[in-house]
CSV table of C-alpha atoms in Angstrom, one decimal:
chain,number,residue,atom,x,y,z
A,1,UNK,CA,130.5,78.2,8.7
A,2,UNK,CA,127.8,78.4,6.3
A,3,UNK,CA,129.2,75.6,4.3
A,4,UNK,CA,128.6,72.7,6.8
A,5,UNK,CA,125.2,72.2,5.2
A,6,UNK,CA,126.1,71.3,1.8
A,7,UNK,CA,129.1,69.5,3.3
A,8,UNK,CA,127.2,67.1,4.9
A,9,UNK,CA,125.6,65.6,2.5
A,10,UNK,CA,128.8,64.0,1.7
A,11,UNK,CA,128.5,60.3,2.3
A,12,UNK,CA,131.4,58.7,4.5
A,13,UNK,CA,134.0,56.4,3.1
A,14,UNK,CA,135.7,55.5,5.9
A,15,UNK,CA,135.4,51.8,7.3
A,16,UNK,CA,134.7,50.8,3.2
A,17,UNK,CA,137.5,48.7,1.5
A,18,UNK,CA,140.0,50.6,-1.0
A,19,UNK,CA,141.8,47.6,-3.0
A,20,UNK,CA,138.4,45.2,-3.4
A,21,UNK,CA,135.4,46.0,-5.6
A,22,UNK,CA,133.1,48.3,-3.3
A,23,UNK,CA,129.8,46.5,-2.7
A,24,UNK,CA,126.7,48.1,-3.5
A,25,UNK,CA,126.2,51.2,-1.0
A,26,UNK,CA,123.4,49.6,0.7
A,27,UNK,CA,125.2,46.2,1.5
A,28,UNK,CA,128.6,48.5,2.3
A,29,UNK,CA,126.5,50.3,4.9
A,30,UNK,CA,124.4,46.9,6.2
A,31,UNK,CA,128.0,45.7,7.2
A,32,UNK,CA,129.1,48.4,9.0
A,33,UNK,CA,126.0,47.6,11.4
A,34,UNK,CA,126.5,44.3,13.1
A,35,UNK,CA,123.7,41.7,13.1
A,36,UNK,CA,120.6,42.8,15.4
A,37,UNK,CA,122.8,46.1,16.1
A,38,UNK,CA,120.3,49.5,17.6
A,39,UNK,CA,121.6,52.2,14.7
A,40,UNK,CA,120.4,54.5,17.7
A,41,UNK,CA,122.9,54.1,20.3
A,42,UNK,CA,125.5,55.0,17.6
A,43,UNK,CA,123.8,58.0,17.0
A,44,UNK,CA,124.1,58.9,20.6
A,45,UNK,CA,128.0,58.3,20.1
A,46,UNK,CA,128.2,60.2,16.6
A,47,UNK,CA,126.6,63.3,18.4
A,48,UNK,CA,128.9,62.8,21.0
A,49,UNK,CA,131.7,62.9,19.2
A,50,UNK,CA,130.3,65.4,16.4
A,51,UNK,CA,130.8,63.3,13.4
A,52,UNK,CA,128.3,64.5,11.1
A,53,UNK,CA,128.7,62.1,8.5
A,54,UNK,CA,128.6,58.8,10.7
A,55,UNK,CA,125.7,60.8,12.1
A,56,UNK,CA,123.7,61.3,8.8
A,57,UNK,CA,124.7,57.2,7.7
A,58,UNK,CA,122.9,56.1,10.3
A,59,UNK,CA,120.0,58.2,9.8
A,60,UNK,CA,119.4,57.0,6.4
A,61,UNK,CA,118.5,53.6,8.6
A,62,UNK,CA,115.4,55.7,9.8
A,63,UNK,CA,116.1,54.4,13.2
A,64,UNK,CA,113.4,55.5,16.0
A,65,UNK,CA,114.3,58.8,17.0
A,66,UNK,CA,112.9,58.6,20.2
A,67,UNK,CA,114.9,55.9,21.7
A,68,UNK,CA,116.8,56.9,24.6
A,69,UNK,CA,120.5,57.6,25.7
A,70,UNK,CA,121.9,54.4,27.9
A,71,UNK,CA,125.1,55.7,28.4
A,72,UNK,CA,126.0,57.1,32.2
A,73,UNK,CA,126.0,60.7,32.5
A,74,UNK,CA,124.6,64.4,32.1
A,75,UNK,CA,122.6,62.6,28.7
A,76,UNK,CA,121.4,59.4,30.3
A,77,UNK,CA,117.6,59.4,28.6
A,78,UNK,CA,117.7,62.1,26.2
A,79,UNK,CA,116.5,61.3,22.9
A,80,UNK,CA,118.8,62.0,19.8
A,81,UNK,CA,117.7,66.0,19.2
A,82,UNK,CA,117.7,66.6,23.2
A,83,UNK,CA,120.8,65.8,23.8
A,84,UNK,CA,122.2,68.1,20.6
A,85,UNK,CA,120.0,70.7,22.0
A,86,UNK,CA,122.1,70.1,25.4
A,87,UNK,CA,125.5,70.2,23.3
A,88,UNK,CA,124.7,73.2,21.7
A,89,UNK,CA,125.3,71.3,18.4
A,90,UNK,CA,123.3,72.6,15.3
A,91,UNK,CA,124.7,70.4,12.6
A,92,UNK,CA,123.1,67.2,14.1
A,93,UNK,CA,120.4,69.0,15.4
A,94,UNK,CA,119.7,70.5,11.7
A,95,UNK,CA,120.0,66.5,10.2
A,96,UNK,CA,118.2,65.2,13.3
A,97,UNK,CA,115.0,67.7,12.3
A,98,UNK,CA,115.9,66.5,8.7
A,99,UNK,CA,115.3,63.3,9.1
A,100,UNK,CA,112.2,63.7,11.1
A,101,UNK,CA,113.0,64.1,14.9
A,102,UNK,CA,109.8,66.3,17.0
A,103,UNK,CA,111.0,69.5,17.3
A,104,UNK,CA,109.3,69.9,20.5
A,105,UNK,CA,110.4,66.7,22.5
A,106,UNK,CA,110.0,67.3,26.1
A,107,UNK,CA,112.9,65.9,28.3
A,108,UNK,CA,111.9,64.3,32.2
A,109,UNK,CA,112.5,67.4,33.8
A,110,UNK,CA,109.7,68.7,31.6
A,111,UNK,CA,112.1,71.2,29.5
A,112,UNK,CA,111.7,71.1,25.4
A,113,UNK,CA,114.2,71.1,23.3
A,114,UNK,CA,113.9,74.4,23.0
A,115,UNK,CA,114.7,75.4,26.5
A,116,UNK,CA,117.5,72.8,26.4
A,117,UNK,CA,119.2,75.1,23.6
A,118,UNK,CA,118.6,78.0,25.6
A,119,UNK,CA,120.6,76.7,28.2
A,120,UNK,CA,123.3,76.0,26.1
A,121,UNK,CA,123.4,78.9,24.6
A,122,UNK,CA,123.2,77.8,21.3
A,123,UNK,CA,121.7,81.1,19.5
A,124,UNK,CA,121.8,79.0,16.1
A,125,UNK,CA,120.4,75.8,17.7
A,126,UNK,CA,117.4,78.1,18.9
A,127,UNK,CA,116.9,79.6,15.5
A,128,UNK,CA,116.8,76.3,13.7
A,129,UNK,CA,114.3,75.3,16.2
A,130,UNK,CA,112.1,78.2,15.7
A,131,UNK,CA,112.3,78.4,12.0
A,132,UNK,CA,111.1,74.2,12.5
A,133,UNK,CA,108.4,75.5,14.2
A,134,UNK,CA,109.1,74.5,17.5
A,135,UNK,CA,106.7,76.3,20.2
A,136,UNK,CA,108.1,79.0,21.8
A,137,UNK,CA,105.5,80.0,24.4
A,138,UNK,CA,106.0,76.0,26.0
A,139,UNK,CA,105.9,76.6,29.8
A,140,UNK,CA,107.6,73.8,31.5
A,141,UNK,CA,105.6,71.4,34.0
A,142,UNK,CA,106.0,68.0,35.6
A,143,UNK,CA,104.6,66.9,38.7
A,144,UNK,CA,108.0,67.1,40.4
A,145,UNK,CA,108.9,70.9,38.9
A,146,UNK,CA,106.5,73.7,38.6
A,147,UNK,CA,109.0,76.8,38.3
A,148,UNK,CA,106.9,78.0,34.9
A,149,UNK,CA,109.7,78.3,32.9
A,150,UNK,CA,109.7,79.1,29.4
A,151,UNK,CA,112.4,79.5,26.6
A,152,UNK,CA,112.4,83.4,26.9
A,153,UNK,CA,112.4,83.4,30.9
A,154,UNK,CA,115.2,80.7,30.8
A,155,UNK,CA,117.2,83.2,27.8
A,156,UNK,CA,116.6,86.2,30.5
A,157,UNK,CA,117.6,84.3,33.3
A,158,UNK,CA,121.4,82.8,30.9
A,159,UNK,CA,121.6,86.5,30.0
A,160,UNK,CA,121.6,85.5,26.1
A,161,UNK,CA,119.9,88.9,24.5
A,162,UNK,CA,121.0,87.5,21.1
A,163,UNK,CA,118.6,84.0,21.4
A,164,UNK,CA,115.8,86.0,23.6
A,165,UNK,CA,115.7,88.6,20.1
A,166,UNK,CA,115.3,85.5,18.0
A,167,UNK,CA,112.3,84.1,20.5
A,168,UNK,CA,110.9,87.5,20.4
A,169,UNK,CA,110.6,87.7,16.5
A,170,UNK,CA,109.6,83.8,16.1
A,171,UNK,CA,106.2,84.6,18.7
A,172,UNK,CA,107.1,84.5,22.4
A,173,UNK,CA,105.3,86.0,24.7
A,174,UNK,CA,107.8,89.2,26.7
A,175,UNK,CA,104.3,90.3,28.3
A,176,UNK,CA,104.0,87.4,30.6
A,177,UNK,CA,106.1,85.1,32.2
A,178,UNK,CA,105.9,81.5,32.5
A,179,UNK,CA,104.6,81.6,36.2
A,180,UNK,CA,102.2,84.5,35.4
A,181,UNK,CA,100.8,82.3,32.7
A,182,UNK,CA,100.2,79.4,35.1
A,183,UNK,CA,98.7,81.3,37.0
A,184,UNK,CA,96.2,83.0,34.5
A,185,UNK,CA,95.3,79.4,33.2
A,186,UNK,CA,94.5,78.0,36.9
A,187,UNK,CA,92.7,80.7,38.0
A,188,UNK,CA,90.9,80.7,33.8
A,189,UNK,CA,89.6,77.0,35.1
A,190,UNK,CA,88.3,77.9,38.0
């Protein structure tokens, strides 16, 4: 739906009262976030629960976009645009990158965002990502997983043609995969 973009920058008027005076939008908004309150951890439940206006409320209260996830589960310490990326959810991932969020955050496993919307098989996640800038040729590392992954290995190995095209036009690298590029750069140091 190519409309979700200019929809979104509809501000919510839900939780505001309807037979009082409205305050001033700023103090509205401050009351809906209780004293000492982490605007972050509702952004974790407004992805969740893909409310994109909640979602784009609280970014206005240019929370760190870095914090973590504390909620059990498959999302447990993903920042705000890695778990999107995992959901396969471009609206929040396209207000996340809006609002500033690091298009190339690397998760514990040592995957970036990127290769998290690979896996999900988000073609327009991807595309927003690559169109941000994000880098394409990122081969994935940690002391615990050296597979040499990158986000057009990982779209080969889904079986996504569709998001390995769109990797393809925005600069990967078909000619060498991940591993073979480890490889080269060891054996370059040496």
């Amino acid at each position: 739906d190519a409309g979700w973009k200019k929809r979104r920058r509809k501000k919510s008027t839900k939780n505001k009262p309807i037979a009082t005076p409205a305050p001033k939008e700023e103090e509205a908004e401050k009351s809906e976030l209780g004293e000492g309150e982490s605007a972050v951890g509702s952004i974790h439940e407004a992805i969740d629960d893909d409310d994109m206006d909640e979602l784009e409320d609280l970014l206005t209260w240019k929370p760190n976009l870095r914090e973590k996830c504390q909620k059990l589960g498959e999302t447990r310490h993903f920042v705000p645009i890695m778990k999107a990326a995992y959901l396969g959810n471009a609206r929040a991932m396209d207000l996340l990158i809006d609002y500033g969020a690091n298009v190339n955050e690397i998760d514990t496993l040592g995957y970036s965002v990127l290769m998290r919307s690979v896996m999900a098989k988000c073609s327009e996640c991807v595309q927003i990502l690559v169109d941000a800038g994000a880098v394409v040729n990122y081969v994935q590392k940690t002391a615990y997983m050296d597979f040499g992954f990158t986000a057009l290995k990982l779209s080969q190995l889904v079986g996504h043609q569709e998001i390995y095209d769109i990797l393809v036009a925005g600069g990967a690298d078909p000619g060498e995969s991940g591993g073979d590029k480890l490889r080269r750069m060891r054996r370059d140091q040496h």
